[in-house]
Short mmCIF file of C-alpha atoms and ligand atoms in Angstrom, two decimals:
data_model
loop_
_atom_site.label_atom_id
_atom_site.label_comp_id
_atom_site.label_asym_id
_atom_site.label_seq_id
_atom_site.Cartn_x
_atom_site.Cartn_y
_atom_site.Cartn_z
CA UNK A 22 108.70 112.65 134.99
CA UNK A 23 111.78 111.79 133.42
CA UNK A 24 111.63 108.26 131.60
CA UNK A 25 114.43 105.96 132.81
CA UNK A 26 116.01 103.44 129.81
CA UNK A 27 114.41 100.93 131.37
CA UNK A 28 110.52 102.19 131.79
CA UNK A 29 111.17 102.95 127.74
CA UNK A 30 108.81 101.10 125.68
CA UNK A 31 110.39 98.98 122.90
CA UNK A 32 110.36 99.48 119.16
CA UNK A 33 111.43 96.14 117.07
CA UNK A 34 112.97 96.78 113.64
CA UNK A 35 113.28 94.16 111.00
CA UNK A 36 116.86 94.53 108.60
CA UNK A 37 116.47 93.09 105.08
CA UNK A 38 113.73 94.78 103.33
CA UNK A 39 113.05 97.24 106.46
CA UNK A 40 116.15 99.18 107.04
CA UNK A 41 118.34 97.08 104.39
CA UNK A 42 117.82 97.39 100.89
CA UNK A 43 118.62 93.56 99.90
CA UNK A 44 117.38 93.48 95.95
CA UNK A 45 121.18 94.06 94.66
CA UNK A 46 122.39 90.34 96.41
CA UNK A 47 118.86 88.71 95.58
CA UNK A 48 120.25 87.15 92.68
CA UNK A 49 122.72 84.91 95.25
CA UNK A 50 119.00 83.22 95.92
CA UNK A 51 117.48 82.97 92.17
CA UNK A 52 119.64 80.30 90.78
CA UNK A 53 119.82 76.43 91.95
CA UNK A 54 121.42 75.49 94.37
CA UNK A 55 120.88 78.72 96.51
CA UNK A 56 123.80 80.63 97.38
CA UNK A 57 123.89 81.30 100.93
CA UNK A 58 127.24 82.38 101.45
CA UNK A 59 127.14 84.85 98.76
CA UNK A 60 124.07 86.32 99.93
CA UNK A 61 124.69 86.91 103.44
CA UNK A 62 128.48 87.46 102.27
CA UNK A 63 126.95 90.78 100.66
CA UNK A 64 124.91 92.37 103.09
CA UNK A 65 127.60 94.40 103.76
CA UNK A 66 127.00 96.74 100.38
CA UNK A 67 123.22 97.28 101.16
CA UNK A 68 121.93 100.42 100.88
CA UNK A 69 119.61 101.80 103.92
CA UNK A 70 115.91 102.49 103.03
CA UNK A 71 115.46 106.03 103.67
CA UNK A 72 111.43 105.46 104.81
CA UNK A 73 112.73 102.70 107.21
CA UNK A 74 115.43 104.57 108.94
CA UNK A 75 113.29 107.52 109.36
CA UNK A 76 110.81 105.82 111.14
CA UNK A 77 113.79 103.81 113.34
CA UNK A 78 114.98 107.45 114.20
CA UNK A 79 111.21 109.25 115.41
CA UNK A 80 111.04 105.70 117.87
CA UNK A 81 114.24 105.91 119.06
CA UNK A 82 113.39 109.61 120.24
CA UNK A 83 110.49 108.09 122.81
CA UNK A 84 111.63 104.26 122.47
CA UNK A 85 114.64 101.69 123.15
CA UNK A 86 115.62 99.76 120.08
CA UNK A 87 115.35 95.77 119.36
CA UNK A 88 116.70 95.16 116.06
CA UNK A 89 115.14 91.84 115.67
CA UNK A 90 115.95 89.46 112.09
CA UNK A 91 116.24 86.43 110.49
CA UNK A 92 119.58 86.61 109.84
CA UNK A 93 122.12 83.82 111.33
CA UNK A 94 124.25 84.98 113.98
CA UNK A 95 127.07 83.99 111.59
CA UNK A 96 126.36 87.17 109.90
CA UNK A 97 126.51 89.12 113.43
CA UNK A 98 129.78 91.24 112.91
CA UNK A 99 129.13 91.83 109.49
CA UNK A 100 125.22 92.91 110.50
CA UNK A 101 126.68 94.94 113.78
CA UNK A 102 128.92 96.81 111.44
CA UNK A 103 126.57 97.80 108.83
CA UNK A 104 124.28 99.23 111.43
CA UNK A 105 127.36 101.52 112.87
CA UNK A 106 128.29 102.82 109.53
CA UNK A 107 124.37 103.42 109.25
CA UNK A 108 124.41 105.39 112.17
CA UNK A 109 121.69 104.16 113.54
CA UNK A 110 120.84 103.86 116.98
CA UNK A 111 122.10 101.33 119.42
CA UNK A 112 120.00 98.57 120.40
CA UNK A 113 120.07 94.75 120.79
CA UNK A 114 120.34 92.63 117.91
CA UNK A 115 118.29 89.59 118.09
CA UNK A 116 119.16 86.81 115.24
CA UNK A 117 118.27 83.44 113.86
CA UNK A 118 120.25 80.76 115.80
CA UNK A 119 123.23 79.24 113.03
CA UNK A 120 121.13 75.68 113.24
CA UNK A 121 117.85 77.47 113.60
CA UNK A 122 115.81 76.37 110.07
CA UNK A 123 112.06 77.19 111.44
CA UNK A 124 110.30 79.99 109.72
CA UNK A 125 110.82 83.17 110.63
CA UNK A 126 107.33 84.16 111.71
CA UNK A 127 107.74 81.20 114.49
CA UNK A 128 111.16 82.72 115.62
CA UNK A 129 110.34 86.21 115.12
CA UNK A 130 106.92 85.66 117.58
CA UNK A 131 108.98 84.07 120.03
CA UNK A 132 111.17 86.63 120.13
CA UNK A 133 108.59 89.07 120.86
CA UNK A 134 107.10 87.57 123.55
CA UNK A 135 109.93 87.06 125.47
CA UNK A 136 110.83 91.14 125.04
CA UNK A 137 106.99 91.52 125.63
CA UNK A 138 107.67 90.70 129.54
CA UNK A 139 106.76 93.19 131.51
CA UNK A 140 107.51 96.03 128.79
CA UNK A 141 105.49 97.96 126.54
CA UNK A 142 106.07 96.67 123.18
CA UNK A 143 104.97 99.51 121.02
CA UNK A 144 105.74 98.22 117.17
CA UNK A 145 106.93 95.51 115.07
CA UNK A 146 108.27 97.14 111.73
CA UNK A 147 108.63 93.84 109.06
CA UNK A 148 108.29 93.60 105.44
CA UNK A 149 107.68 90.21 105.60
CA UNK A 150 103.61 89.71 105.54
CA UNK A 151 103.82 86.00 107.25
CA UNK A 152 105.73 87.66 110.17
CA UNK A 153 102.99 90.73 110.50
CA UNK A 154 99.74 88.33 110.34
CA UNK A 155 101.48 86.26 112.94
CA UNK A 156 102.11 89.07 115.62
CA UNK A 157 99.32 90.87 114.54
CA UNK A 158 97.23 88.00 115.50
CA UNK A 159 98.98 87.60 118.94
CA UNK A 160 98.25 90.92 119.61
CA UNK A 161 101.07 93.29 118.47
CA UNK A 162 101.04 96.34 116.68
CA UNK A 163 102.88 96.00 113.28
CA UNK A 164 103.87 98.53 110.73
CA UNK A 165 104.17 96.52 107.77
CA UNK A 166 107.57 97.80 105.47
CA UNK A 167 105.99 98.16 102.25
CA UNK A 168 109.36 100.68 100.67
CA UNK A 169 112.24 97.51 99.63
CA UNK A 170 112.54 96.95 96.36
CA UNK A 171 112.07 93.25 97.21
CA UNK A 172 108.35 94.40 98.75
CA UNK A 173 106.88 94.69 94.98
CA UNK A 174 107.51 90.89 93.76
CA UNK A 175 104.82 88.91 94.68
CA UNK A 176 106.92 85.70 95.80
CA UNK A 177 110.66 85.95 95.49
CA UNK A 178 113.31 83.15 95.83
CA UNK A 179 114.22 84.69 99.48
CA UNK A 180 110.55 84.57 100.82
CA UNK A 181 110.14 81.28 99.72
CA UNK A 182 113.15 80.71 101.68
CA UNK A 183 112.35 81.93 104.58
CA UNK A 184 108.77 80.58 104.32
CA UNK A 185 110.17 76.85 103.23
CA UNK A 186 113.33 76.06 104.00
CA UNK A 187 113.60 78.57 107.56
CA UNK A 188 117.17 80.20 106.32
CA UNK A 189 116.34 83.83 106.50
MG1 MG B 203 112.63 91.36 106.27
#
């Protein structure tokens, strides 16, 4: 039987550190106060992670595409963009509400289980750890990005941002 879009199951994608290669605009984040605007004004110039995209491309042969982040929706043009002159496949784009400072692992759950409604939810793919415990405890299955640059620092001034202060 042919699978309509709709019966599809869903495959979530993270962007920085999944698909996006973020380590070039890190610096924005290192020095006091934190740069916001320069960070998220350079996403633009990030190179895609070749391990990411090729797993985005085998689930979007059997799956329908959430691309799911903790990026404002300020940065929505700029993200929509980058993922056309990717190439990559169509799909929603979920992000962080402009006034929305809670960490992303209480966002990003959310977010699943409202998509989780009556679809299959196949896989989370995140680099961020706090994100994968969280939906792994509620249930999900989670490939865990482990390919950004960003993935080898221990702590780095952008997950303590997103774990802290709920920007990213
Ligand atoms: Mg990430």
């Amino acid at each position: 039987m042919r699978q309509t879009t709709k019966s599809k199951p869903l495959a979530v994608f993270d962007l920085d550190g999944t698909l996006a290669e973020t380590g070039h605009r890190q610096h924005f984040l290192e020095r006091q106060p934190r740069d916001w605007r320069g960070f998220f004004g350079a996403l633009h110039r990030d190179p895609p992670l070749d391990e990411g995209v090729r797993l985005l491309l085998e689930a979007a042969a059997t799956c329908e595409i959430v691309y799911l982040t903790g990026r404002p929706e300020r940065c929505r043009r700029d993200t929509a963009d980058w993922l056309t002159r990717q190439r990559l496949p169509e799909g929603r784009l979920l992000m962080r509400g402009d006034a929305d400072r809670r960490p992303a692992r209480t966002i990003k759950l959310e977010a699943l289980r409202g998509l989780d409604r009556g679809r299959e939810l196949r896989m989370l793919v995140d680099d961020d750890e706090l994100v994968c415990d969280a939906a792994e405890r509620a249930g999900f299955r989670v490939v865990r990005a482990r390919w950004a640059s960003t993935s080898q620092l221990p702590s780095t001034a952008l997950r303590d941002a997103q774990e802290r202060e709920g920007r990213t």
